PDB file of C-alpha atoms in Angstrom:
ATOM      1  CA  MET A   1      89.742 -19.988  96.614  1.00 34.00           C
ATOM      2  CA  ASN A   2      93.489 -20.321  96.240  1.00 39.00           C
ATOM      3  CA  ILE A   3      95.638 -19.520  99.092  1.00 41.00           C
ATOM      4  CA  GLU A   4      99.405 -19.640  98.275  1.00 46.00           C
ATOM      5  CA  LYS A   5     101.895 -19.966 101.240  1.00 48.00           C
ATOM      6  CA  GLN A   6     104.961 -17.568 100.626  1.00 53.00           C
ATOM      7  CA  GLU A   7     107.901 -18.099 102.685  1.00 67.00           C
ATOM      8  CA  TRP A   8     110.086 -14.963 103.090  1.00 73.00           C
ATOM      9  CA  ASN A   9     113.846 -15.526 103.383  1.00 80.00           C
ATOM     10  CA  GLY A  10     114.695 -11.883 104.423  1.00 83.00           C
ATOM     11  CA  TRP A  11     116.215  -8.681 102.804  1.00 87.00           C
ATOM     12  CA  PHE A  12     119.344  -8.150 101.088  1.00 90.00           C
ATOM     13  CA  VAL A  13     120.499  -4.542 101.240  1.00 92.00           C
ATOM     14  CA  ALA A  14     123.195  -2.914  99.007  1.00 90.00           C
ATOM     15  CA  SER A  15     124.835   0.038 100.508  1.00 90.00           C
ATOM     16  CA  ASP A  16     127.943   2.288  99.830  1.00 91.00           C
ATOM     17  CA  ASN A  17     129.333   4.377 102.596  1.00 90.00           C
ATOM     18  CA  GLY A  18     125.815   4.523 104.545  1.00 89.00           C
ATOM     19  CA  GLU A  19     123.871   5.302 101.353  1.00 91.00           C
ATOM     20  CA  ILE A  20     121.343   2.694 100.665  1.00 91.00           C
ATOM     21  CA  LEU A  21     121.762   1.796  96.844  1.00 92.00           C
ATOM     22  CA  GLY A  22     118.917  -0.821  96.923  1.00 92.00           C
ATOM     23  CA  ALA A  23     117.355  -3.713  98.553  1.00 92.00           C
ATOM     24  CA  GLY A  24     115.683  -7.054  97.554  1.00 93.00           C
ATOM     25  CA  GLY A  25     114.462 -10.170  98.729  1.00 94.00           C
ATOM     26  CA  GLY A  26     112.536 -13.446  97.916  1.00 95.00           C
ATOM     27  CA  GLY A  27     111.461 -16.740  99.315  1.00 94.00           C
ATOM     28  CA  PHE A  28     109.702 -19.983  98.329  1.00 94.00           C
ATOM     29  CA  THR A  29     106.153 -20.669  96.968  1.00 92.00           C
ATOM     30  CA  GLY A  30     106.854 -24.461  96.725  1.00 92.00           C
ATOM     31  CA  LYS A  31     109.520 -27.004  97.553  1.00 92.00           C
ATOM     32  CA  ALA A  32     111.896 -26.010  94.655  1.00 95.00           C
ATOM     33  CA  THR A  33     109.929 -23.007  93.522  1.00 96.00           C
ATOM     34  CA  ALA A  34     111.607 -19.590  94.367  1.00 96.00           C
ATOM     35  CA  GLU A  35     109.933 -16.378  94.001  1.00 96.00           C
ATOM     36  CA  LEU A  36     111.825 -12.854  93.732  1.00 96.00           C
ATOM     37  CA  PHE A  37     109.261 -10.863  95.743  1.00 93.00           C
ATOM     38  CA  VAL A  38     110.914  -7.344  95.290  1.00 92.00           C
ATOM     39  CA  ILE A  39     113.912  -5.250  94.287  1.00 94.00           C
ATOM     40  CA  TYR A  40     113.898  -1.733  94.926  1.00 93.00           C
ATOM     41  CA  LEU A  41     116.613   0.666  93.741  1.00 94.00           C
ATOM     42  CA  ASN A  42     117.645   4.214  94.770  1.00 94.00           C
ATOM     43  CA  PRO A  43     116.406   6.176  91.865  1.00 93.00           C
ATOM     44  CA  ASN A  44     119.646   8.200  91.678  1.00 93.00           C
ATOM     45  CA  ARG A  45     121.683   5.079  91.369  1.00 91.00           C
ATOM     46  CA  LYS A  46     119.908   3.054  88.740  1.00 89.00           C
ATOM     47  CA  ARG A  47     121.802   1.458  85.680  1.00 90.00           C
ATOM     48  CA  GLU A  48     124.898   0.894  87.917  1.00 93.00           C
ATOM     49  CA  GLY A  49     124.436  -2.904  88.040  1.00 94.00           C
ATOM     50  CA  ILE A  50     123.034  -2.733  91.441  1.00 95.00           C
ATOM     51  CA  GLY A  51     119.848  -4.741  90.507  1.00 95.00           C
ATOM     52  CA  THR A  52     121.788  -7.281  88.864  1.00 96.00           C
ATOM     53  CA  GLU A  53     124.039  -7.815  91.769  1.00 95.00           C
ATOM     54  CA  LEU A  54     121.079  -7.958  94.252  1.00 95.00           C
ATOM     55  CA  LEU A  55     119.305 -10.346  91.993  1.00 96.00           C
ATOM     56  CA  SER A  56     122.460 -12.660  91.879  1.00 95.00           C
ATOM     57  CA  ILE A  57     122.744 -12.769  95.645  1.00 94.00           C
ATOM     58  CA  ILE A  58     119.032 -13.532  96.020  1.00 95.00           C
ATOM     59  CA  THR A  59     119.298 -16.195  93.317  1.00 96.00           C
ATOM     60  CA  ASN A  60     122.246 -17.715  94.705  1.00 94.00           C
ATOM     61  CA  ASP A  61     120.592 -17.921  98.208  1.00 94.00           C
ATOM     62  CA  GLN A  62     117.661 -19.603  96.857  1.00 95.00           C
ATOM     63  CA  ILE A  63     119.704 -22.148  94.829  1.00 95.00           C
ATOM     64  CA  GLU A  64     121.467 -22.987  98.149  1.00 94.00           C
ATOM     65  CA  ARG A  65     117.951 -23.582  99.747  1.00 93.00           C
ATOM     66  CA  GLY A  66     117.052 -26.080  96.835  1.00 95.00           C
ATOM     67  CA  ALA A  67     115.462 -23.818  94.233  1.00 96.00           C
ATOM     68  CA  LYS A  68     115.128 -25.256  90.727  1.00 97.00           C
ATOM     69  CA  GLU A  69     113.082 -22.537  89.254  1.00 97.00           C
ATOM     70  CA  GLN A  70     112.469 -18.894  89.958  1.00 98.00           C
ATOM     71  CA  TRP A  71     109.338 -16.712  89.381  1.00 97.00           C
ATOM     72  CA  VAL A  72     108.841 -12.967  89.435  1.00 97.00           C
ATOM     73  CA  SER A  73     105.745 -10.633  88.864  1.00 94.00           C
ATOM     74  CA  VAL A  74     106.464  -7.292  87.199  1.00 94.00           C
ATOM     75  CA  ALA A  75     103.926  -4.490  86.504  1.00 90.00           C
ATOM     76  CA  LYS A  76     102.810  -4.485  82.945  1.00 89.00           C
ATOM     77  CA  ASN A  77     103.893  -0.780  82.625  1.00 89.00           C
ATOM     78  CA  ASN A  78     107.294  -1.207  84.071  1.00 90.00           C
ATOM     79  CA  ALA A  79     109.466  -0.069  81.205  1.00 91.00           C
ATOM     80  CA  MET A  80     112.694  -0.804  82.978  1.00 91.00           C
ATOM     81  CA  GLY A  81     111.841  -3.792  84.820  1.00 93.00           C
ATOM     82  CA  ILE A  82     110.458  -5.987  81.988  1.00 96.00           C
ATOM     83  CA  PRO A  83     113.602  -5.773  79.753  1.00 96.00           C
ATOM     84  CA  PHE A  84     115.756  -6.339  82.940  1.00 96.00           C
ATOM     85  CA  TYR A  85     114.335  -9.790  83.716  1.00 97.00           C
ATOM     86  CA  GLU A  86     114.100 -10.748  80.082  1.00 97.00           C
ATOM     87  CA  ALA A  87     117.911 -10.089  79.762  1.00 96.00           C
ATOM     88  CA  VAL A  88     118.860 -12.157  82.792  1.00 96.00           C
ATOM     89  CA  GLY A  89     116.818 -15.076  81.348  1.00 96.00           C
ATOM     90  CA  PHE A  90     113.265 -14.896  82.650  1.00 98.00           C
ATOM     91  CA  LYS A  91     110.635 -16.061  80.085  1.00 98.00           C
ATOM     92  CA  TYR A  92     107.082 -14.585  79.792  1.00 97.00           C
ATOM     93  CA  GLN A  93     104.509 -17.088  81.381  1.00 97.00           C
ATOM     94  CA  ASP A  94     101.053 -15.106  81.689  1.00 93.00           C
ATOM     95  CA  GLU A  95      99.505 -11.899  82.747  1.00 91.00           C
ATOM     96  CA  ARG A  96      97.178 -11.640  85.791  1.00 84.00           C
ATOM     97  CA  PRO A  97      95.749  -8.959  88.118  1.00 78.00           C
ATOM     98  CA  ALA A  98      98.489  -7.615  90.377  1.00 71.00           C
ATOM     99  CA  TYR A  99      98.817  -9.498  93.591  1.00 67.00           C
ATOM    100  CA  GLY A 100      96.467  -8.367  96.558  1.00 63.00           C
ATOM    101  CA  LEU A 101      94.302  -6.356  94.252  1.00 59.00           C
ATOM    102  CA  PRO A 102      90.638  -6.973  93.338  1.00 59.00           C
ATOM    103  CA  VAL A 103      90.235  -8.165  89.795  1.00 58.00           C
ATOM    104  CA  GLY A 104      89.204  -5.245  87.450  1.00 58.00           C
ATOM    105  CA  GLU A 105      91.202  -2.660  89.310  1.00 60.00           C
ATOM    106  CA  GLY A 106      93.320  -2.311  86.073  1.00 65.00           C
ATOM    107  CA  PHE A 107      96.621  -3.187  87.538  1.00 81.00           C
ATOM    108  CA  THR A 108      98.234  -6.145  85.641  1.00 86.00           C
ATOM    109  CA  SER A 109     101.351  -8.144  86.462  1.00 90.00           C
ATOM    110  CA  ILE A 110     103.276 -10.078  84.110  1.00 94.00           C
ATOM    111  CA  ARG A 111     104.582 -13.432  85.430  1.00 96.00           C
ATOM    112  CA  TYR A 112     108.027 -14.565  84.329  1.00 98.00           C
ATOM    113  CA  LYS A 113     109.957 -17.876  85.085  1.00 98.00           C
ATOM    114  CA  ARG A 114     113.432 -19.078  84.565  1.00 98.00           C
ATOM    115  CA  GLU A 115     114.958 -22.476  85.241  1.00 97.00           C
ATOM    116  CA  LEU A 116     117.902 -22.523  87.854  1.00 95.00           C
ATOM    117  CA  ALA A 117     121.007 -24.258  87.062  1.00 81.00           C
ATOM    118  CA  ILE A 118     122.759 -26.416  89.802  1.00 65.00           C
ATOM    119  CA  SER A 119     125.746 -24.219  89.909  1.00 55.00           C
ATOM    120  CA  LEU A 120     125.438 -20.730  91.413  1.00 54.00           C
ATOM    121  CA  VAL A 121     124.692 -17.762  89.271  1.00 52.00           C
ATOM    122  CA  GLU A 122     127.692 -15.727  88.183  1.00 55.00           C
ATOM    123  CA  ARG A 123     128.063 -12.235  90.222  1.00 51.00           C
TER     124      ARG A 123
END
């Protein structure tokens, strides 16, 4: 059995005049290994750069905490998420059953990783 400790570093929320545009968060799965746990976007406000901004803020926070690499899991059928993560430098690593679901349930996650530079990600 593999038990992986995941340290949650809290939510980052994007809003505009009280309207929630999106939220995301991440944490660490190892000393210098960061994980993007989630990015949610308001479905009416997609393709406005909100996801990119949230990812930059989360990544900068992780770099400041000592991250050298960043991982993300994306649902295999996520037609918007996969090209987004590839466009910002994530590289395919492998596929596995979605986190928390029994093997054979049919939900597959694609694992991506990118190396993080010492300097902060441009926003």
